[in-house]
Amino acid sequence: MERENNTVVTEFILLGLTQSQQAQLLVFVLVLVFYLIILPGNLLIILTIRSDPGLTAPLYFFLGNLAFLDASYSFIVAPRMLVDFLSEKKIISYRGCITQLFFLHFLGAGEMFLLVVMAFDRYMAICHPLRYSTVMSPRVCYALLLALWLGGFTHSIVQVALILHLPFCGPNQLDNFFCDVPQVIKLACTDTFVVELLMVSNSGLLTLLCFLGLLASYAVILYRVKGHTSEGKHKALSTCTTHIIIVFLMFGPAIFIYTRPFRAFPADKVVSLFHTVIFPLMNPVIYTFRNQEVKASMKRLLSHHMIC
């Protein structure tokens, strides 16, 4: 294969989150416990929304997709990271690394676009309630869902295509616990300035623009909410506050990682841990705990199965 002629490196050695055995054991236990508790919660959210005929509004349709995306996203890094904690050598093949990188950006960008769609949904529901049912019809919701999946796929393909053209001839040690663009690019045996610039534009600039656009949209929504009745205002404020929390959890680490030149910082690995493992699993749970309808439906579902 042509790539094998240009690419001497066939595998990468992951240096991991930390070199301390005690710290690795502590993180392993914490992540495993968190994973085993929160992941079933995400799956329960999906099951609840799918099984309750009363949760058919676009908000719940997108929330179910958010839970699916976040659960899928957590599978990319967390299981392998837990296995690597117990391994002396943390090795990933070149193809495995590229595959992990592809799905990381595919699902990550898809979730980013989903949050934009959810902001648009709340804008229409709060600012244009009379047109809401017409604009956010089931057909439109499915079209938006397809668009965000295609957007995530396109974004990820660009990332992978740029990396596949880089020659890797050693060293092959990745200073992280998973494969991501900043660390992989550093190992290329060529000048990567132009590629880094393109990567920052593709990931960093896109993330920053979406983040600023979301903040602006929620500022408009909150301004319009002032004229609502006290009950409607409280519900709108609760929903928007939840969305804003998720936006900061999702975009804060991504902006820190992707909007700067690819230089290593001491906090990079910790930020990456929260960005790839912790926050994705928390997002749907935060939504659910602040949504009375989903909580009530979940309780009914659990009580029904316990009785049966």
PDB file of C-alpha atoms in Angstrom:
ATOM      1  CA  MET A   1       0.000   0.000   0.000  1.00  0.00           C
ATOM      2  CA  GLU A   2       1.154   3.508  -0.739  1.00  0.00           C
ATOM      3  CA  ARG A   3       0.466   4.660   2.825  1.00  0.00           C
ATOM      4  CA  GLU A   4       2.719   1.917   4.190  1.00  0.00           C
ATOM      5  CA  ASN A   5       5.574   3.190   2.005  1.00  0.00           C
ATOM      6  CA  ASN A   6       5.155   6.696   3.399  1.00  0.00           C
ATOM      7  CA  THR A   7       4.235   5.680   6.940  1.00  0.00           C
ATOM      8  CA  VAL A   8       6.954   3.802   8.813  1.00  0.00           C
ATOM      9  CA  VAL A   9       5.049   4.025  12.109  1.00  0.00           C
ATOM     10  CA  THR A  10       2.472   1.226  12.309  1.00  0.00           C
ATOM     11  CA  GLU A  11       1.475   1.757  15.944  1.00  0.00           C
ATOM     12  CA  PHE A  12       1.523   4.414  18.630  1.00  0.00           C
ATOM     13  CA  ILE A  13       2.423   4.115  22.302  1.00  0.00           C
ATOM     14  CA  LEU A  14       0.023   6.019  24.547  1.00  0.00           C
ATOM     15  CA  LEU A  15       1.807   7.536  27.537  1.00  0.00           C
ATOM     16  CA  GLY A  16      -1.500   7.670  29.413  1.00  0.00           C
ATOM     17  CA  LEU A  17      -3.087  10.127  31.797  1.00  0.00           C
ATOM     18  CA  THR A  18      -0.337   9.914  34.417  1.00  0.00           C
ATOM     19  CA  GLN A  19       2.779   7.882  35.184  1.00  0.00           C
ATOM     20  CA  SER A  20       1.896   7.508  38.873  1.00  0.00           C
ATOM     21  CA  GLN A  21       0.501   4.040  39.681  1.00  0.00           C
ATOM     22  CA  GLN A  22      -1.478   5.363  42.659  1.00  0.00           C
ATOM     23  CA  ALA A  23      -3.025   8.152  40.586  1.00  0.00           C
ATOM     24  CA  GLN A  24      -3.854   5.693  37.779  1.00  0.00           C
ATOM     25  CA  LEU A  25      -5.612   3.362  40.225  1.00  0.00           C
ATOM     26  CA  LEU A  26      -7.610   6.241  41.720  1.00  0.00           C
ATOM     27  CA  VAL A  27      -8.691   7.552  38.296  1.00  0.00           C
ATOM     28  CA  PHE A  28      -9.511   4.000  37.158  1.00  0.00           C
ATOM     29  CA  VAL A  29     -11.855   3.417  40.099  1.00  0.00           C
ATOM     30  CA  LEU A  30     -13.500   6.847  39.825  1.00  0.00           C
ATOM     31  CA  VAL A  31     -14.058   6.612  36.057  1.00  0.00           C
ATOM     32  CA  LEU A  32     -15.315   3.022  36.269  1.00  0.00           C
ATOM     33  CA  VAL A  33     -17.827   3.843  39.027  1.00  0.00           C
ATOM     34  CA  PHE A  34     -18.950   6.993  37.214  1.00  0.00           C
ATOM     35  CA  TYR A  35     -19.241   5.097  33.932  1.00  0.00           C
ATOM     36  CA  LEU A  36     -21.276   2.230  35.410  1.00  0.00           C
ATOM     37  CA  ILE A  37     -23.706   4.631  37.104  1.00  0.00           C
ATOM     38  CA  ILE A  38     -24.187   7.342  34.488  1.00  0.00           C
ATOM     39  CA  LEU A  39     -24.145   5.269  31.273  1.00  0.00           C
ATOM     40  CA  PRO A  40     -27.235   3.219  32.267  1.00  0.00           C
ATOM     41  CA  GLY A  41     -28.872   6.538  33.150  1.00  0.00           C
ATOM     42  CA  ASN A  42     -28.348   7.744  29.582  1.00  0.00           C
ATOM     43  CA  LEU A  43     -29.770   4.517  28.197  1.00  0.00           C
ATOM     44  CA  LEU A  44     -32.771   4.898  30.535  1.00  0.00           C
ATOM     45  CA  ILE A  45     -33.366   8.410  29.176  1.00  0.00           C
ATOM     46  CA  ILE A  46     -33.434   7.054  25.599  1.00  0.00           C
ATOM     47  CA  LEU A  47     -35.794   4.226  26.590  1.00  0.00           C
ATOM     48  CA  THR A  48     -38.095   6.612  28.484  1.00  0.00           C
ATOM     49  CA  ILE A  49     -38.417   9.043  25.590  1.00  0.00           C
ATOM     50  CA  ARG A  50     -38.939   6.233  23.084  1.00  0.00           C
ATOM     51  CA  SER A  51     -41.604   4.467  25.156  1.00  0.00           C
ATOM     52  CA  ASP A  52     -43.685   7.444  26.355  1.00  0.00           C
ATOM     53  CA  PRO A  53     -46.215   8.744  23.756  1.00  0.00           C
ATOM     54  CA  GLY A  54     -46.434  11.994  25.727  1.00  0.00           C
ATOM     55  CA  LEU A  55     -42.789  12.845  25.039  1.00  0.00           C
ATOM     56  CA  THR A  56     -43.056  13.448  21.309  1.00  0.00           C
ATOM     57  CA  ALA A  57     -42.269  17.184  21.262  1.00  0.00           C
ATOM     58  CA  PRO A  58     -39.105  18.206  19.355  1.00  0.00           C
ATOM     59  CA  LEU A  59     -37.375  19.053  22.651  1.00  0.00           C
ATOM     60  CA  TYR A  60     -37.595  15.412  23.781  1.00  0.00           C
ATOM     61  CA  PHE A  61     -36.770  14.088  20.320  1.00  0.00           C
ATOM     62  CA  PHE A  62     -33.507  16.036  20.375  1.00  0.00           C
ATOM     63  CA  LEU A  63     -32.842  15.151  24.032  1.00  0.00           C
ATOM     64  CA  GLY A  64     -33.067  11.445  23.147  1.00  0.00           C
ATOM     65  CA  ASN A  65     -30.586  11.981  20.329  1.00  0.00           C
ATOM     66  CA  LEU A  66     -28.292  13.899  22.674  1.00  0.00           C
ATOM     67  CA  ALA A  67     -28.306  10.967  25.112  1.00  0.00           C
ATOM     68  CA  PHE A  68     -27.529   8.578  22.225  1.00  0.00           C
ATOM     69  CA  LEU A  69     -24.694  10.765  20.913  1.00  0.00           C
ATOM     70  CA  ASP A  70     -23.168  11.218  24.356  1.00  0.00           C
ATOM     71  CA  ALA A  71     -23.378   7.522  25.198  1.00  0.00           C
ATOM     72  CA  SER A  72     -21.764   6.657  21.841  1.00  0.00           C
ATOM     73  CA  TYR A  73     -19.108   9.350  22.332  1.00  0.00           C
ATOM     74  CA  SER A  74     -18.132   7.931  25.716  1.00  0.00           C
ATOM     75  CA  PHE A  75     -17.559   4.483  24.138  1.00  0.00           C
ATOM     76  CA  ILE A  76     -14.789   5.879  21.926  1.00  0.00           C
ATOM     77  CA  VAL A  77     -12.332   6.664  24.734  1.00  0.00           C
ATOM     78  CA  ALA A  78     -13.484   5.402  28.154  1.00  0.00           C
ATOM     79  CA  PRO A  79     -13.452   1.559  27.681  1.00  0.00           C
ATOM     80  CA  ARG A  80      -9.989   1.542  26.114  1.00  0.00           C
ATOM     81  CA  MET A  81      -8.701   3.968  28.726  1.00  0.00           C
ATOM     82  CA  LEU A  82      -9.915   1.660  31.523  1.00  0.00           C
ATOM     83  CA  VAL A  83      -8.224  -1.344  29.881  1.00  0.00           C
ATOM     84  CA  ASP A  84      -4.992   0.620  29.386  1.00  0.00           C
ATOM     85  CA  PHE A  85      -4.914   1.504  33.080  1.00  0.00           C
ATOM     86  CA  LEU A  86      -4.382  -2.212  33.752  1.00  0.00           C
ATOM     87  CA  SER A  87      -1.813  -2.693  30.965  1.00  0.00           C
ATOM     88  CA  GLU A  88       1.924  -2.113  31.169  1.00  0.00           C
ATOM     89  CA  LYS A  89       2.144  -1.209  27.469  1.00  0.00           C
ATOM     90  CA  LYS A  90      -0.551   1.034  26.057  1.00  0.00           C
ATOM     91  CA  ILE A  91      -0.337   0.440  22.312  1.00  0.00           C
ATOM     92  CA  ILE A  92      -2.785   1.433  19.576  1.00  0.00           C
ATOM     93  CA  SER A  93      -2.307   0.620  15.891  1.00  0.00           C
ATOM     94  CA  TYR A  94      -2.037   3.355  13.269  1.00  0.00           C
ATOM     95  CA  ARG A  95      -5.411   2.394  11.794  1.00  0.00           C
ATOM     96  CA  GLY A  96      -6.950   2.102  15.246  1.00  0.00           C
ATOM     97  CA  CYS A  97      -5.681   5.579  16.057  1.00  0.00           C
ATOM     98  CA  ILE A  98      -7.147   7.067  12.871  1.00  0.00           C
ATOM     99  CA  THR A  99     -10.447   5.265  13.490  1.00  0.00           C
ATOM    100  CA  GLN A 100     -10.658   6.574  17.056  1.00  0.00           C
ATOM    101  CA  LEU A 101      -9.853  10.077  15.858  1.00  0.00           C
ATOM    102  CA  PHE A 102     -12.527   9.878  13.144  1.00  0.00           C
ATOM    103  CA  PHE A 103     -15.335   8.822  15.466  1.00  0.00           C
ATOM    104  CA  LEU A 104     -14.221  11.264  18.156  1.00  0.00           C
ATOM    105  CA  HIS A 105     -14.665  14.207  15.799  1.00  0.00           C
ATOM    106  CA  PHE A 106     -17.652  12.726  13.967  1.00  0.00           C
ATOM    107  CA  LEU A 107     -19.743  12.371  17.125  1.00  0.00           C
ATOM    108  CA  GLY A 108     -18.242  15.445  18.803  1.00  0.00           C
ATOM    109  CA  ALA A 109     -19.110  17.727  15.890  1.00  0.00           C
ATOM    110  CA  GLY A 110     -22.530  16.054  15.603  1.00  0.00           C
ATOM    111  CA  GLU A 111     -23.247  16.910  19.231  1.00  0.00           C
ATOM    112  CA  MET A 112     -22.044  20.459  18.724  1.00  0.00           C
ATOM    113  CA  PHE A 113     -24.447  20.918  15.800  1.00  0.00           C
ATOM    114  CA  LEU A 114     -27.213  19.232  17.829  1.00  0.00           C
ATOM    115  CA  LEU A 115     -26.833  21.865  20.547  1.00  0.00           C
ATOM    116  CA  VAL A 116     -27.213  24.533  17.860  1.00  0.00           C
ATOM    117  CA  VAL A 117     -30.401  22.828  16.648  1.00  0.00           C
ATOM    118  CA  MET A 118     -31.721  22.617  20.229  1.00  0.00           C
ATOM    119  CA  ALA A 119     -31.079  26.349  20.684  1.00  0.00           C
ATOM    120  CA  PHE A 120     -33.052  27.035  17.497  1.00  0.00           C
ATOM    121  CA  ASP A 121     -35.863  24.826  18.812  1.00  0.00           C
ATOM    122  CA  ARG A 122     -36.029  26.799  22.083  1.00  0.00           C
ATOM    123  CA  TYR A 123     -35.894  30.093  20.177  1.00  0.00           C
ATOM    124  CA  MET A 124     -38.892  29.122  18.060  1.00  0.00           C
ATOM    125  CA  ALA A 125     -40.815  27.735  21.066  1.00  0.00           C
ATOM    126  CA  ILE A 126     -40.296  30.831  23.227  1.00  0.00           C
ATOM    127  CA  CYS A 127     -40.066  33.694  20.738  1.00  0.00           C
ATOM    128  CA  HIS A 128     -42.466  32.436  18.039  1.00  0.00           C
ATOM    129  CA  PRO A 129     -44.896  30.043  19.776  1.00  0.00           C
ATOM    130  CA  LEU A 130     -47.645  30.456  17.150  1.00  0.00           C
ATOM    131  CA  ARG A 131     -45.332  29.320  14.347  1.00  0.00           C
ATOM    132  CA  TYR A 132     -43.552  26.673  16.400  1.00  0.00           C
ATOM    133  CA  SER A 133     -45.625  23.615  15.460  1.00  0.00           C
ATOM    134  CA  THR A 134     -45.419  24.526  11.773  1.00  0.00           C
ATOM    135  CA  VAL A 135     -41.693  25.249  11.669  1.00  0.00           C
ATOM    136  CA  MET A 136     -40.616  22.390  13.956  1.00  0.00           C
ATOM    137  CA  SER A 137     -42.690  19.678  12.281  1.00  0.00           C
ATOM    138  CA  PRO A 138     -41.521  16.027  12.444  1.00  0.00           C
ATOM    139  CA  ARG A 139     -40.228  16.274   8.872  1.00  0.00           C
ATOM    140  CA  VAL A 140     -38.137  19.351   9.732  1.00  0.00           C
ATOM    141  CA  CYS A 141     -36.800  17.665  12.888  1.00  0.00           C
ATOM    142  CA  TYR A 142     -35.634  14.623  10.919  1.00  0.00           C
ATOM    143  CA  ALA A 143     -34.107  16.887   8.259  1.00  0.00           C
ATOM    144  CA  LEU A 144     -32.195  18.813  10.939  1.00  0.00           C
ATOM    145  CA  LEU A 145     -31.036  15.538  12.468  1.00  0.00           C
ATOM    146  CA  LEU A 146     -29.774  14.318   9.092  1.00  0.00           C
ATOM    147  CA  ALA A 147     -28.025  17.658   8.503  1.00  0.00           C
ATOM    148  CA  LEU A 148     -26.166  17.543  11.813  1.00  0.00           C
ATOM    149  CA  TRP A 149     -25.011  13.953  11.180  1.00  0.00           C
ATOM    150  CA  LEU A 150     -23.771  14.955   7.727  1.00  0.00           C
ATOM    151  CA  GLY A 151     -22.097  18.025   9.216  1.00  0.00           C
ATOM    152  CA  GLY A 152     -20.274  15.895  11.781  1.00  0.00           C
ATOM    153  CA  PHE A 153     -19.226  13.408   9.109  1.00  0.00           C
ATOM    154  CA  THR A 154     -17.870  16.149   6.820  1.00  0.00           C
ATOM    155  CA  HIS A 155     -15.953  17.797   9.657  1.00  0.00           C
ATOM    156  CA  SER A 156     -14.366  14.509  10.694  1.00  0.00           C
ATOM    157  CA  ILE A 157     -13.476  13.440   7.152  1.00  0.00           C
ATOM    158  CA  VAL A 158     -11.567  16.712   6.669  1.00  0.00           C
ATOM    159  CA  GLN A 159      -9.618  16.084   9.903  1.00  0.00           C
ATOM    160  CA  VAL A 160      -8.719  12.524   8.915  1.00  0.00           C
ATOM    161  CA  ALA A 161      -7.851  13.427   5.312  1.00  0.00           C
ATOM    162  CA  LEU A 162      -5.326  16.027   6.466  1.00  0.00           C
ATOM    163  CA  ILE A 163      -3.644  13.569   8.846  1.00  0.00           C
ATOM    164  CA  LEU A 164      -3.518  10.692   6.311  1.00  0.00           C
ATOM    165  CA  HIS A 165      -1.297  12.794   4.073  1.00  0.00           C
ATOM    166  CA  LEU A 166       1.295  13.269   6.824  1.00  0.00           C
ATOM    167  CA  PRO A 167       4.344  10.966   6.972  1.00  0.00           C
ATOM    168  CA  PHE A 168       5.067   9.290  10.320  1.00  0.00           C
ATOM    169  CA  CYS A 169       8.564   7.852  10.684  1.00  0.00           C
ATOM    170  CA  GLY A 170       9.103   8.086  14.439  1.00  0.00           C
ATOM    171  CA  PRO A 171       9.003   8.731  17.333  1.00  0.00           C
ATOM    172  CA  ASN A 172       5.665   7.063  18.024  1.00  0.00           C
ATOM    173  CA  GLN A 173       4.856   8.079  21.620  1.00  0.00           C
ATOM    174  CA  LEU A 174       1.558   9.966  22.010  1.00  0.00           C
ATOM    175  CA  ASP A 175       1.505  12.065  25.167  1.00  0.00           C
ATOM    176  CA  ASN A 176      -2.145  11.347  25.922  1.00  0.00           C
ATOM    177  CA  PHE A 177      -4.534   8.505  26.815  1.00  0.00           C
ATOM    178  CA  PHE A 178      -6.250   8.528  23.388  1.00  0.00           C
ATOM    179  CA  CYS A 179      -5.593   9.634  19.813  1.00  0.00           C
ATOM    180  CA  ASP A 180      -6.450  13.222  18.984  1.00  0.00           C
ATOM    181  CA  VAL A 181      -5.334  15.734  16.400  1.00  0.00           C
ATOM    182  CA  PRO A 182      -2.946  17.906  18.480  1.00  0.00           C
ATOM    183  CA  GLN A 183      -0.849  14.971  19.709  1.00  0.00           C
ATOM    184  CA  VAL A 184      -0.827  13.014  16.430  1.00  0.00           C
ATOM    185  CA  ILE A 185       0.266  16.001  14.339  1.00  0.00           C
ATOM    186  CA  LYS A 186       3.307  16.550  16.573  1.00  0.00           C
ATOM    187  CA  LEU A 187       4.695  13.147  15.538  1.00  0.00           C
ATOM    188  CA  ALA A 188       4.672  13.861  11.783  1.00  0.00           C
ATOM    189  CA  CYS A 189       8.090  13.899  10.078  1.00  0.00           C
ATOM    190  CA  THR A 190       7.472  17.131   8.210  1.00  0.00           C
ATOM    191  CA  ASP A 191       6.645  20.789   8.746  1.00  0.00           C
ATOM    192  CA  THR A 192       3.047  20.832  10.000  1.00  0.00           C
ATOM    193  CA  PHE A 193       2.469  24.585  10.276  1.00  0.00           C
ATOM    194  CA  VAL A 194      -0.036  24.734   7.397  1.00  0.00           C
ATOM    195  CA  VAL A 195      -1.821  21.577   8.555  1.00  0.00           C
ATOM    196  CA  GLU A 196      -2.064  22.922  12.107  1.00  0.00           C
ATOM    197  CA  LEU A 197      -3.515  26.156  10.736  1.00  0.00           C
ATOM    198  CA  LEU A 198      -6.125  24.201   8.768  1.00  0.00           C
ATOM    199  CA  MET A 199      -6.937  22.048  11.791  1.00  0.00           C
ATOM    200  CA  VAL A 200      -7.394  25.079  14.039  1.00  0.00           C
ATOM    201  CA  SER A 201      -9.663  26.611  11.397  1.00  0.00           C
ATOM    202  CA  ASN A 202     -11.672  23.416  10.980  1.00  0.00           C
ATOM    203  CA  SER A 203     -12.032  22.584  14.681  1.00  0.00           C
ATOM    204  CA  GLY A 204     -11.180  25.647  16.733  1.00  0.00           C
ATOM    205  CA  LEU A 205     -12.792  28.392  14.686  1.00  0.00           C
ATOM    206  CA  LEU A 206     -15.918  26.335  14.042  1.00  0.00           C
ATOM    207  CA  THR A 207     -16.249  25.544  17.765  1.00  0.00           C
ATOM    208  CA  LEU A 208     -15.737  29.171  18.776  1.00  0.00           C
ATOM    209  CA  LEU A 209     -18.257  30.504  16.230  1.00  0.00           C
ATOM    210  CA  CYS A 210     -20.886  27.970  17.332  1.00  0.00           C
ATOM    211  CA  PHE A 211     -20.251  28.833  20.978  1.00  0.00           C
ATOM    212  CA  LEU A 212     -20.596  32.586  20.416  1.00  0.00           C
ATOM    213  CA  GLY A 213     -23.683  32.030  18.256  1.00  0.00           C
ATOM    214  CA  LEU A 214     -25.301  29.912  20.981  1.00  0.00           C
ATOM    215  CA  LEU A 215     -24.576  32.510  23.666  1.00  0.00           C
ATOM    216  CA  ALA A 216     -26.060  35.235  21.455  1.00  0.00           C
ATOM    217  CA  SER A 217     -29.180  33.159  20.754  1.00  0.00           C
ATOM    218  CA  TYR A 218     -29.796  32.431  24.437  1.00  0.00           C
ATOM    219  CA  ALA A 219     -29.241  36.107  25.268  1.00  0.00           C
ATOM    220  CA  VAL A 220     -32.027  36.958  22.797  1.00  0.00           C
ATOM    221  CA  ILE A 221     -34.270  34.249  24.258  1.00  0.00           C
ATOM    222  CA  LEU A 222     -33.724  35.430  27.832  1.00  0.00           C
ATOM    223  CA  TYR A 223     -34.444  39.013  26.780  1.00  0.00           C
ATOM    224  CA  ARG A 224     -37.721  37.952  25.150  1.00  0.00           C
ATOM    225  CA  VAL A 225     -38.682  35.852  28.188  1.00  0.00           C
ATOM    226  CA  LYS A 226     -39.023  38.998  30.309  1.00  0.00           C
ATOM    227  CA  GLY A 227     -42.432  39.709  28.804  1.00  0.00           C
ATOM    228  CA  HIS A 228     -43.904  36.291  29.635  1.00  0.00           C
ATOM    229  CA  THR A 229     -46.164  35.371  32.539  1.00  0.00           C
ATOM    230  CA  SER A 230     -44.502  34.225  35.765  1.00  0.00           C
ATOM    231  CA  GLU A 231     -45.224  30.522  35.125  1.00  0.00           C
ATOM    232  CA  GLY A 232     -44.094  30.629  31.498  1.00  0.00           C
ATOM    233  CA  LYS A 233     -41.061  32.697  32.456  1.00  0.00           C
ATOM    234  CA  HIS A 234     -39.991  30.212  35.135  1.00  0.00           C
ATOM    235  CA  LYS A 235     -40.242  27.233  32.751  1.00  0.00           C
ATOM    236  CA  ALA A 236     -38.397  29.056  29.954  1.00  0.00           C
ATOM    237  CA  LEU A 237     -35.666  30.243  32.322  1.00  0.00           C
ATOM    238  CA  SER A 238     -35.223  26.714  33.710  1.00  0.00           C
ATOM    239  CA  THR A 239     -34.914  25.219  30.206  1.00  0.00           C
ATOM    240  CA  CYS A 240     -32.533  27.910  28.953  1.00  0.00           C
ATOM    241  CA  THR A 241     -30.367  27.710  32.074  1.00  0.00           C
ATOM    242  CA  THR A 242     -29.963  23.969  31.525  1.00  0.00           C
ATOM    243  CA  HIS A 243     -29.033  24.514  27.871  1.00  0.00           C
ATOM    244  CA  ILE A 244     -26.480  27.186  28.791  1.00  0.00           C
ATOM    245  CA  ILE A 245     -24.846  24.867  31.379  1.00  0.00           C
ATOM    246  CA  ILE A 246     -24.500  22.150  28.730  1.00  0.00           C
ATOM    247  CA  VAL A 247     -23.097  24.651  26.209  1.00  0.00           C
ATOM    248  CA  PHE A 248     -20.337  25.661  28.642  1.00  0.00           C
ATOM    249  CA  LEU A 249     -19.582  22.027  29.562  1.00  0.00           C
ATOM    250  CA  MET A 250     -19.374  21.029  25.914  1.00  0.00           C
ATOM    251  CA  PHE A 251     -17.654  24.041  24.370  1.00  0.00           C
ATOM    252  CA  GLY A 252     -15.373  25.170  27.220  1.00  0.00           C
ATOM    253  CA  PRO A 253     -12.928  22.236  27.007  1.00  0.00           C
ATOM    254  CA  ALA A 254     -13.209  22.078  23.192  1.00  0.00           C
ATOM    255  CA  ILE A 255     -12.244  25.742  22.869  1.00  0.00           C
ATOM    256  CA  PHE A 256      -9.310  25.223  25.255  1.00  0.00           C
ATOM    257  CA  ILE A 257      -8.031  22.250  23.229  1.00  0.00           C
ATOM    258  CA  TYR A 258      -8.668  23.261  19.601  1.00  0.00           C
ATOM    259  CA  THR A 259      -8.565  27.068  19.312  1.00  0.00           C
ATOM    260  CA  ARG A 260      -4.867  27.505  20.048  1.00  0.00           C
ATOM    261  CA  PRO A 261      -1.665  26.348  18.346  1.00  0.00           C
ATOM    262  CA  PHE A 262      -0.886  22.754  19.179  1.00  0.00           C
ATOM    263  CA  ARG A 263       1.413  23.327  22.140  1.00  0.00           C
ATOM    264  CA  ALA A 264       1.239  21.165  25.237  1.00  0.00           C
ATOM    265  CA  PHE A 265      -0.116  22.622  28.488  1.00  0.00           C
ATOM    266  CA  PRO A 266      -0.071  20.919  31.907  1.00  0.00           C
ATOM    267  CA  ALA A 267      -3.881  20.952  32.076  1.00  0.00           C
ATOM    268  CA  ASP A 268      -4.400  19.341  28.635  1.00  0.00           C
ATOM    269  CA  LYS A 269      -4.897  15.768  29.849  1.00  0.00           C
ATOM    270  CA  VAL A 270      -7.277  16.713  32.666  1.00  0.00           C
ATOM    271  CA  VAL A 271      -9.354  18.875  30.321  1.00  0.00           C
ATOM    272  CA  SER A 272      -9.393  16.035  27.768  1.00  0.00           C
ATOM    273  CA  LEU A 273     -10.574  13.575  30.449  1.00  0.00           C
ATOM    274  CA  PHE A 274     -13.559  15.743  31.302  1.00  0.00           C
ATOM    275  CA  HIS A 275     -14.229  16.532  27.641  1.00  0.00           C
ATOM    276  CA  THR A 276     -14.211  12.936  26.384  1.00  0.00           C
ATOM    277  CA  VAL A 277     -15.430  10.890  29.369  1.00  0.00           C
ATOM    278  CA  ILE A 278     -17.079  12.869  32.181  1.00  0.00           C
ATOM    279  CA  PHE A 279     -19.086  15.676  30.569  1.00  0.00           C
ATOM    280  CA  PRO A 280     -20.620  13.666  27.689  1.00  0.00           C
ATOM    281  CA  LEU A 281     -22.245  11.267  30.136  1.00  0.00           C
ATOM    282  CA  MET A 282     -23.425  14.119  32.367  1.00  0.00           C
ATOM    283  CA  ASN A 283     -25.131  16.223  29.690  1.00  0.00           C
ATOM    284  CA  PRO A 284     -28.402  14.264  29.242  1.00  0.00           C
ATOM    285  CA  VAL A 285     -28.607  13.601  32.993  1.00  0.00           C
ATOM    286  CA  ILE A 286     -28.439  17.347  33.713  1.00  0.00           C
ATOM    287  CA  TYR A 287     -31.229  17.930  31.198  1.00  0.00           C
ATOM    288  CA  THR A 288     -33.360  15.193  32.738  1.00  0.00           C
ATOM    289  CA  PHE A 289     -32.991  16.285  36.362  1.00  0.00           C
ATOM    290  CA  ARG A 290     -34.249  19.743  35.412  1.00  0.00           C
ATOM    291  CA  ASN A 291     -37.159  18.490  33.298  1.00  0.00           C
ATOM    292  CA  GLN A 292     -40.245  17.499  35.272  1.00  0.00           C
ATOM    293  CA  GLU A 293     -41.977  15.699  32.379  1.00  0.00           C
ATOM    294  CA  VAL A 294     -39.050  13.359  31.696  1.00  0.00           C
ATOM    295  CA  LYS A 295     -38.523  12.671  35.407  1.00  0.00           C
ATOM    296  CA  ALA A 296     -42.210  11.810  35.894  1.00  0.00           C
ATOM    297  CA  SER A 297     -42.193   9.539  32.826  1.00  0.00           C
ATOM    298  CA  MET A 298     -39.016   7.830  34.026  1.00  0.00           C
ATOM    299  CA  LYS A 299     -40.561   7.142  37.434  1.00  0.00           C
ATOM    300  CA  ARG A 300     -43.647   5.643  35.778  1.00  0.00           C
ATOM    301  CA  LEU A 301     -41.479   3.433  33.565  1.00  0.00           C
ATOM    302  CA  LEU A 302     -39.391   2.188  36.489  1.00  0.00           C
ATOM    303  CA  SER A 303     -42.397   1.584  38.756  1.00  0.00           C
ATOM    304  CA  HIS A 304     -44.185  -0.306  35.950  1.00  0.00           C
ATOM    305  CA  HIS A 305     -41.241  -2.659  35.409  1.00  0.00           C
ATOM    306  CA  MET A 306     -40.729  -3.154  39.145  1.00  0.00           C
ATOM    307  CA  ILE A 307     -44.392  -4.115  39.566  1.00  0.00           C
ATOM    308  CA  CYS A 308     -44.181  -6.484  36.608  1.00  0.00           C
TER     309      CYS A 308
END
